[in-house]
Short mmCIF file of C-alpha atoms in Angstrom, two decimals:
data_model
loop_
_atom_site.label_atom_id
_atom_site.label_comp_id
_atom_site.label_asym_id
_atom_site.label_seq_id
_atom_site.Cartn_x
_atom_site.Cartn_y
_atom_site.Cartn_z
CA MET A 1067 52.96 10.09 16.04
CA THR A 1068 49.59 10.49 14.13
CA LYS A 1069 46.57 11.62 15.79
CA THR A 1070 45.17 8.26 15.11
CA ALA A 1071 47.91 6.43 16.91
CA ILE A 1072 47.55 8.92 19.71
CA ALA A 1073 43.82 8.15 20.01
CA SER A 1074 44.42 4.30 19.89
CA ILE A 1075 46.79 4.56 22.75
CA ALA A 1076 44.17 6.60 24.67
CA ILE A 1077 41.40 4.14 23.90
CA ALA A 1078 43.59 1.22 24.93
CA MET A 1079 44.35 2.98 28.35
CA ALA A 1080 40.77 3.84 28.89
CA ILE A 1081 39.56 0.16 28.14
CA SER A 1082 42.37 -1.31 30.35
CA ALA A 1083 41.16 1.02 33.15
CA GLY A 1084 37.67 0.10 32.70
CA LEU A 1085 36.75 3.60 31.88
CA PRO A 1086 34.32 5.07 29.16
CA ASN A 1087 36.38 8.32 28.83
CA ILE A 1088 37.94 7.80 25.31
CA SER A 1089 39.93 10.65 23.69
CA TRP A 1090 38.87 10.75 20.15
CA ALA A 1091 41.17 11.41 17.08
CA ASP A 1092 38.36 12.76 14.94
CA THR A 1093 34.77 12.31 13.91
CA ILE A 1094 33.26 10.30 11.17
CA LYS A 1095 29.84 11.50 10.03
CA ILE A 1096 27.19 8.95 9.12
CA ALA A 1097 23.90 10.22 7.51
CA ASN A 1098 20.77 8.16 8.28
CA VAL A 1099 18.46 9.37 5.50
CA ILE A 1100 15.30 7.32 6.40
CA GLU A 1101 11.59 7.21 6.70
CA LEU A 1102 10.76 8.52 10.20
CA SER A 1103 7.19 9.85 9.41
CA GLY A 1104 4.68 9.25 6.85
CA ALA A 1105 3.78 5.71 5.63
CA GLY A 1106 7.07 4.35 6.18
CA ALA A 1107 7.71 5.48 9.79
CA THR A 1108 7.37 1.78 11.02
CA VAL A 1109 10.31 0.39 8.82
CA GLY A 1110 12.17 3.54 9.32
CA SER A 1111 11.99 3.44 13.11
CA ASN A 1112 13.42 -0.08 13.12
CA TRP A 1113 16.18 0.88 10.85
CA ARG A 1114 17.07 4.02 12.94
CA ASP A 1115 16.96 2.13 16.32
CA ALA A 1116 19.22 -0.69 15.09
CA LEU A 1117 21.60 1.71 13.47
CA LYS A 1118 22.04 3.58 16.60
CA LEU A 1119 22.54 0.39 18.72
CA ALA A 1120 25.31 -0.68 16.31
CA PHE A 1121 27.26 2.50 16.42
CA GLU A 1122 26.92 2.74 20.07
CA GLU A 1123 28.56 -0.61 20.24
CA ILE A 1124 31.27 0.42 17.77
CA ASN A 1125 31.96 3.69 19.53
CA ALA A 1126 32.08 1.83 22.79
CA ALA A 1127 34.82 -0.49 21.44
CA GLY A 1128 36.88 2.41 20.20
CA GLY A 1129 35.17 3.63 17.24
CA ILE A 1130 36.62 3.25 13.63
CA LEU A 1131 40.29 3.80 13.25
CA GLY A 1132 40.24 5.72 16.52
CA GLU A 1133 37.55 8.14 15.42
CA LYS A 1134 34.12 8.50 16.98
CA VAL A 1135 31.15 7.78 14.68
CA GLU A 1136 28.43 10.44 14.83
CA VAL A 1137 25.15 9.48 13.30
CA THR A 1138 22.69 12.09 12.19
CA ASP A 1139 19.02 11.33 11.34
CA TYR A 1140 17.40 12.93 8.18
CA ASP A 1141 13.58 12.35 7.88
CA THR A 1142 12.54 11.71 4.43
CA GLN A 1143 8.84 11.85 5.49
CA THR A 1144 8.44 8.98 3.06
CA ASP A 1145 8.43 11.37 0.27
CA PRO A 1146 10.78 11.16 -2.71
CA THR A 1147 11.27 14.71 -3.26
CA THR A 1148 12.02 15.47 0.57
CA SER A 1149 14.42 12.30 0.49
CA ARG A 1150 16.39 13.83 -2.29
CA ALA A 1151 16.77 17.15 -0.42
CA MET A 1152 17.89 15.36 2.69
CA VAL A 1153 20.50 13.35 0.78
CA GLN A 1154 21.74 16.70 -0.52
CA LYS A 1155 21.71 18.14 2.96
CA ALA A 1156 23.56 15.29 4.46
CA ILE A 1157 26.31 15.60 1.81
CA ASP A 1158 26.73 19.26 2.63
CA ASP A 1159 27.03 18.40 6.28
CA GLY A 1160 29.97 16.13 5.40
CA ALA A 1161 28.50 12.54 5.22
CA TYR A 1162 31.21 9.90 4.79
CA VAL A 1163 28.43 7.20 3.91
CA ILE A 1164 24.74 7.53 3.59
CA MET A 1165 22.53 4.88 5.24
CA GLY A 1166 18.95 4.26 3.81
CA PRO A 1167 16.29 5.11 2.77
CA ILE A 1168 14.18 1.98 2.50
CA TYR A 1169 11.35 3.00 0.11
CA SER A 1170 12.37 2.26 -3.55
CA GLY A 1171 10.69 5.31 -4.89
CA SER A 1172 12.88 7.63 -2.58
CA VAL A 1173 15.94 5.81 -3.58
CA LYS A 1174 15.22 6.17 -7.34
CA VAL A 1175 15.44 9.92 -6.93
CA ASN A 1176 18.01 10.54 -4.36
CA MET A 1177 20.68 8.01 -5.30
CA MET A 1178 21.75 10.09 -8.17
CA VAL A 1179 22.65 12.88 -5.86
CA ALA A 1180 24.90 10.58 -3.79
CA GLN A 1181 26.48 9.28 -7.01
CA GLN A 1182 27.24 12.74 -8.36
CA ASN A 1183 28.95 13.69 -5.04
CA GLY A 1184 30.84 10.32 -4.88
CA VAL A 1185 29.20 9.22 -1.58
CA PRO A 1186 28.53 5.50 -0.86
CA GLN A 1187 25.00 4.70 0.04
CA LEU A 1188 23.75 1.58 1.73
CA THR A 1189 20.01 1.29 1.10
CA GLY A 1190 17.38 -1.06 2.37
CA ALA A 1191 15.41 -0.86 -0.87
CA GLU A 1192 14.53 -3.90 -2.75
CA ALA A 1193 13.20 -2.79 -6.35
CA PRO A 1194 15.38 -4.39 -8.99
CA PHE A 1195 16.11 -1.36 -10.96
CA ILE A 1196 18.17 0.22 -8.13
CA THR A 1197 21.25 -1.88 -8.89
CA ASP A 1198 20.46 -1.95 -12.57
CA MET A 1199 21.14 1.65 -13.12
CA GLY A 1200 24.95 1.53 -13.11
CA ASN A 1201 25.45 3.48 -9.99
CA PRO A 1202 28.88 2.45 -8.54
CA TYR A 1203 28.10 4.08 -5.08
CA ILE A 1204 24.83 2.13 -4.28
CA PHE A 1205 24.90 -1.08 -2.21
CA ARG A 1206 22.03 -3.12 -0.91
CA THR A 1207 21.63 -4.33 2.70
CA SER A 1208 18.91 -6.82 1.38
CA PHE A 1209 18.01 -8.76 -1.57
CA GLY A 1210 16.45 -7.14 -4.66
CA ALA A 1211 13.35 -8.67 -5.67
CA GLN A 1212 14.89 -10.25 -8.69
CA GLN A 1213 16.87 -12.26 -6.30
CA SER A 1214 14.29 -13.37 -3.72
CA MET A 1215 11.54 -14.15 -6.01
CA PRO A 1216 13.02 -17.10 -7.76
CA LYS A 1217 13.51 -18.71 -4.31
CA LEU A 1218 9.99 -18.36 -3.57
CA VAL A 1219 8.63 -19.55 -7.00
CA LYS A 1220 10.95 -22.51 -6.77
CA TYR A 1221 9.35 -23.39 -3.31
CA LEU A 1222 5.75 -22.94 -4.79
CA THR A 1223 6.65 -25.18 -7.80
CA GLU A 1224 8.54 -27.98 -6.10
CA GLU A 1225 7.12 -28.12 -2.60
CA MET A 1226 3.44 -26.79 -3.06
CA LYS A 1227 2.83 -28.20 -6.62
CA VAL A 1228 0.99 -24.81 -7.18
CA LYS A 1229 -0.32 -24.45 -10.74
CA SER A 1230 -1.98 -21.00 -10.66
CA VAL A 1231 -1.65 -17.81 -8.51
CA ALA A 1232 -3.64 -14.70 -7.76
CA VAL A 1233 -1.33 -11.75 -7.14
CA ALA A 1234 -1.97 -8.74 -4.96
CA TRP A 1235 0.50 -5.90 -5.01
CA VAL A 1236 0.93 -2.19 -4.07
CA ASN A 1237 1.26 0.24 -7.01
CA ASP A 1238 4.46 1.89 -6.29
CA ASP A 1239 8.12 1.34 -7.30
CA PHE A 1240 8.60 -1.36 -4.45
CA GLY A 1241 5.28 -3.22 -5.41
CA LYS A 1242 5.54 -2.95 -9.13
CA GLY A 1243 9.25 -4.07 -9.03
CA GLY A 1244 8.36 -7.08 -6.92
CA ARG A 1245 5.21 -7.90 -8.94
CA ASP A 1246 6.95 -7.80 -12.24
CA SER A 1247 9.90 -10.12 -10.98
CA PHE A 1248 7.42 -12.57 -9.38
CA VAL A 1249 5.27 -12.77 -12.50
CA ALA A 1250 8.38 -13.30 -14.64
CA GLU A 1251 9.66 -16.19 -12.59
CA LEU A 1252 6.06 -17.66 -12.66
CA GLU A 1253 5.92 -17.57 -16.43
CA LYS A 1254 9.52 -19.52 -16.39
CA SER A 1255 7.97 -22.17 -14.26
CA GLY A 1256 4.66 -22.39 -16.18
CA ILE A 1257 2.47 -21.18 -13.38
CA ALA A 1258 -0.74 -19.29 -14.49
CA VAL A 1259 -1.60 -15.70 -13.16
CA ASN A 1260 -5.43 -16.07 -12.56
CA ALA A 1261 -5.86 -12.64 -11.07
CA ASP A 1262 -3.56 -9.53 -11.14
CA VAL A 1263 -4.92 -6.95 -8.38
CA SER A 1264 -3.12 -3.62 -7.62
CA SER A 1265 -3.76 -1.45 -4.64
CA GLU A 1266 -2.78 2.02 -3.49
CA VAL A 1267 -0.22 3.09 -0.75
CA GLY A 1268 -2.35 3.68 2.41
CA GLN A 1269 -5.58 1.99 1.11
CA ALA A 1270 -7.89 1.10 3.84
CA ASP A 1271 -10.61 -0.98 2.19
CA PHE A 1272 -9.64 -4.28 0.52
CA ALA A 1273 -13.12 -5.92 0.49
CA ALA A 1274 -13.23 -5.51 -3.63
CA ASP A 1275 -9.72 -6.68 -4.01
CA VAL A 1276 -10.26 -9.94 -1.91
CA ILE A 1277 -13.40 -10.64 -3.94
CA LYS A 1278 -11.28 -10.69 -7.24
CA LEU A 1279 -8.47 -12.79 -5.52
CA LYS A 1280 -11.19 -15.39 -4.15
CA SER A 1281 -13.12 -15.60 -7.16
CA SER A 1282 -9.93 -16.28 -9.34
CA ASN A 1283 -9.98 -19.90 -8.01
CA ALA A 1284 -6.21 -19.84 -7.94
CA ASP A 1285 -4.23 -22.41 -6.17
CA ALA A 1286 -2.63 -19.78 -4.17
CA ILE A 1287 -2.50 -16.05 -3.20
CA PHE A 1288 0.60 -13.94 -3.40
CA ALA A 1289 0.66 -10.52 -1.55
CA TYR A 1290 3.37 -7.93 -1.94
CA LEU A 1291 2.29 -4.87 -0.13
CA HIS A 1292 3.68 -2.60 2.79
CA GLU A 1293 3.11 -3.68 6.30
CA GLU A 1294 -0.04 -1.72 7.10
CA GLU A 1295 -1.69 -2.54 3.95
CA SER A 1296 -0.61 -6.16 4.25
CA ALA A 1297 -2.39 -6.38 7.70
CA ARG A 1298 -5.61 -5.05 6.30
CA LEU A 1299 -5.52 -7.45 3.47
CA LEU A 1300 -5.11 -10.44 5.57
CA LYS A 1301 -7.87 -9.38 7.87
CA GLU A 1302 -10.14 -9.07 4.87
CA ILE A 1303 -9.07 -12.42 3.58
CA ARG A 1304 -9.95 -14.02 6.77
CA LYS A 1305 -13.21 -12.11 6.99
CA GLN A 1306 -14.24 -13.47 3.65
CA GLY A 1307 -13.39 -16.91 4.32
CA VAL A 1308 -10.82 -17.40 1.47
CA ALA A 1309 -9.56 -20.96 1.43
CA GLN A 1310 -6.48 -20.53 -0.60
CA PRO A 1311 -3.02 -20.47 1.13
CA VAL A 1312 -1.38 -17.04 1.25
CA PHE A 1313 2.24 -16.56 0.31
CA GLY A 1314 4.41 -13.44 0.39
CA GLU A 1315 8.00 -12.19 0.45
CA THR A 1316 9.51 -10.57 3.65
CA THR A 1317 6.97 -7.69 4.35
CA LEU A 1318 3.98 -10.15 4.59
CA MET A 1319 5.50 -11.89 7.55
CA ASN A 1320 6.89 -8.85 9.12
CA GLN A 1321 6.55 -8.42 12.82
CA LYS A 1322 4.52 -5.25 12.33
CA VAL A 1323 2.03 -7.31 10.45
CA VAL A 1324 2.05 -9.96 13.03
CA ASP A 1325 1.18 -7.14 15.60
CA LEU A 1326 -1.52 -5.38 13.31
CA ALA A 1327 -3.14 -8.43 11.91
CA GLY A 1328 -3.29 -10.70 14.94
CA ASP A 1329 -4.64 -14.18 14.10
CA ALA A 1330 -5.10 -13.21 10.60
CA VAL A 1331 -1.51 -13.70 9.79
CA ASN A 1332 -1.25 -17.26 11.18
CA GLY A 1333 -0.50 -19.70 8.32
CA VAL A 1334 0.79 -17.22 6.04
CA ARG A 1335 4.14 -18.59 4.43
CA GLY A 1336 6.99 -17.08 2.22
CA HIS A 1337 10.52 -16.07 1.77
CA VAL A 1338 12.30 -13.63 4.06
CA GLY A 1339 15.81 -12.41 3.51
CA LEU A 1340 16.35 -11.84 7.09
CA SER A 1341 14.37 -12.81 10.31
CA ALA A 1342 14.75 -12.16 13.85
CA ASN A 1343 13.75 -15.82 14.45
CA ALA A 1344 16.44 -17.18 12.13
CA PRO A 1345 18.54 -19.93 13.74
CA ILE A 1346 21.72 -17.91 13.27
CA PRO A 1347 23.65 -17.22 16.43
CA GLY A 1348 24.47 -13.62 15.71
CA ILE A 1349 21.00 -12.84 14.80
CA GLU A 1350 19.62 -14.35 17.91
CA GLU A 1351 22.01 -12.32 20.02
CA PHE A 1352 21.19 -9.09 18.16
CA ALA A 1353 17.50 -9.68 18.67
CA LYS A 1354 17.95 -10.10 22.39
CA LYS A 1355 19.92 -6.93 22.54
CA PHE A 1356 17.55 -4.99 20.55
CA GLU A 1357 14.42 -6.16 22.30
CA ALA A 1358 16.13 -5.41 25.76
CA LYS A 1359 16.96 -1.98 24.65
CA TYR A 1360 13.92 -0.86 22.82
CA ASN A 1361 11.16 -3.29 24.37
CA TYR A 1362 9.86 -4.47 20.92
CA LYS A 1363 10.91 -7.13 18.49
CA PRO A 1364 13.11 -6.08 15.63
CA ASP A 1365 12.09 -6.83 12.11
CA HIS A 1366 14.27 -7.44 8.94
CA ASN A 1367 14.84 -3.73 8.42
CA ALA A 1368 16.37 -3.50 11.85
CA ILE A 1369 18.75 -6.45 11.11
CA LYS A 1370 19.59 -4.77 7.62
CA ALA A 1371 20.68 -1.55 9.44
CA TYR A 1372 22.61 -3.35 12.14
CA MET A 1373 24.64 -5.29 9.63
CA GLY A 1374 25.08 -2.02 7.31
CA ALA A 1375 26.71 -0.20 10.28
CA TYR A 1376 29.33 -3.15 10.68
CA VAL A 1377 29.90 -2.99 6.96
CA VAL A 1378 30.99 0.63 7.30
CA LYS A 1379 33.12 -0.45 10.19
CA TYR A 1380 34.73 -3.59 8.44
CA VAL A 1381 35.37 -1.78 4.99
CA THR A 1382 36.96 1.40 6.56
CA THR A 1383 39.12 -0.52 8.87
CA LYS A 1384 40.16 -2.85 6.14
CA ASN A 1385 41.17 0.33 3.92
CA GLY A 1386 42.85 2.03 6.83
CA LYS A 1387 41.33 5.46 5.86
CA VAL A 1388 38.14 7.22 5.72
CA ASP A 1389 37.78 7.52 1.97
CA ARG A 1390 34.47 7.50 0.16
CA GLN A 1391 36.11 6.27 -3.12
CA ALA A 1392 38.06 3.64 -1.48
CA PHE A 1393 35.01 2.38 0.41
CA ALA A 1394 33.05 2.05 -2.83
CA ASP A 1395 35.82 0.32 -4.62
CA ALA A 1396 36.42 -2.11 -1.80
CA LEU A 1397 32.93 -3.24 -1.25
CA HIS A 1398 32.34 -4.28 -4.92
CA GLY A 1399 33.00 -8.09 -5.09
CA MET A 1400 33.80 -8.32 -1.18
CA THR A 1401 32.68 -11.09 0.95
CA ILE A 1402 32.42 -10.59 4.90
CA THR A 1403 32.04 -13.38 7.29
CA PRO A 1404 31.18 -13.28 11.04
CA ALA A 1405 34.66 -14.53 11.41
CA ASP A 1406 35.90 -11.43 9.80
CA GLU A 1407 33.48 -9.24 11.69
CA PRO A 1408 31.02 -10.59 14.16
CA GLY A 1409 28.46 -7.63 13.59
CA ILE A 1410 27.97 -8.88 10.06
CA LEU A 1411 25.82 -11.65 11.69
CA MET A 1412 25.75 -13.78 8.38
CA GLU A 1413 28.29 -14.38 5.67
CA THR A 1414 27.35 -11.66 3.07
CA SER A 1415 28.61 -10.99 -0.47
CA TRP A 1416 28.25 -7.98 -2.88
CA ASP A 1417 28.59 -8.28 -6.53
CA ASP A 1418 29.92 -5.49 -9.10
CA LYS A 1419 26.46 -3.86 -9.15
CA GLY A 1420 26.27 -3.69 -5.25
CA GLU A 1421 23.76 -6.54 -5.07
CA VAL A 1422 23.91 -8.60 -1.96
CA ASN A 1423 23.82 -12.28 -1.84
CA ARG A 1424 23.39 -14.47 1.40
CA GLU A 1425 21.63 -17.40 2.65
CA SER A 1426 17.81 -16.68 3.33
CA PHE A 1427 14.77 -18.49 4.87
CA LEU A 1428 11.34 -19.94 4.16
CA VAL A 1429 9.10 -19.20 7.10
CA GLU A 1430 5.37 -19.76 8.30
CA VAL A 1431 3.76 -17.85 10.79
CA LYS A 1432 2.54 -19.83 13.79
CA ASP A 1433 1.03 -18.36 16.84
CA GLY A 1434 1.94 -15.04 15.89
CA LYS A 1435 5.65 -15.87 15.35
CA GLN A 1436 7.80 -16.44 12.25
CA THR A 1437 8.98 -20.18 12.21
CA VAL A 1438 11.72 -20.97 9.85
CA VAL A 1439 10.80 -23.85 7.81
CA THR A 1440 14.00 -24.27 5.99
CA THR A 1441 17.24 -22.23 5.29
CA LEU A 1442 17.90 -21.49 1.60
CA PRO A 1443 21.53 -21.46 0.10
CA LYS A 1444 23.37 -18.37 -1.42
CA LEU A 1445 22.41 -17.91 -5.07
#
């Protein structure tokens, strides 16, 4: 009898007895390489907490193939060079799969280390180049900007009848990737860009930026910045009495922005890949569990991490073995539904580049809460 079979019998006996004392066959090491300090600490903390919740559930239900999942956090400090060192350390420590990071600039420099060592990596980053680099071991947990921006521009064109836009974006890999994808879609739809205003990560004063956006006389403002900077921009927009409607993509309507910007975020609309307020039973249940455990509302990064953990469980179980290459091979072209694995929350597919595809949402912030306007189909 194999050690896995022995562990399965022990788990079944423990469960039937209502006891938590499970005898594990072995340990599966998961590396959580994530932003736990620096500018990305907010998004990284959401991701870490949800990942911990998911793997606690998985272990309580018997682990994966009778093996206990052990998660180790590696803090990137929101620094690309540090993130690269953390990925290498995680691999040296025997990581089966790497979860994270979220910031595209970090993934840009650390994903090659994982690729060279044949380690699958599930990232929360959104810059388009990440899945265009031919890395067979990289997989997204969220849309790349090149997939989300067409949905938003379609809404601006068909529903809002917008003819011109002023664009505000943060000048890093995340912001430039999103800005370029958005502007490319505007050009396809014949929408003019009246102002193109970049800012820096951590920028505190947006007075001059808002003057440029306001004086552009564009029909709408599009903002694509990180959470803290988004909140500062919105406060300045309200301070200067800007009349144009403000749109964004995921981060602008993030719960952290709601918490920081207060009333300034009300009325903002945009596309979100995932939302804790989405009318999806699995997401609603997850959000309740998360808030009960951590006493704060999860954002889209938390949902990404939670789903990512269950991707690891589903693919490994389906393969019947803890094998990095088999994991990467299997996930390309795979679709997982909640019927297959409830922890996936929503039907999700991956293409041959590791790009993700699923339904998404158009939301408006009302009274400090994301309100889903409509659910958009898979591309």
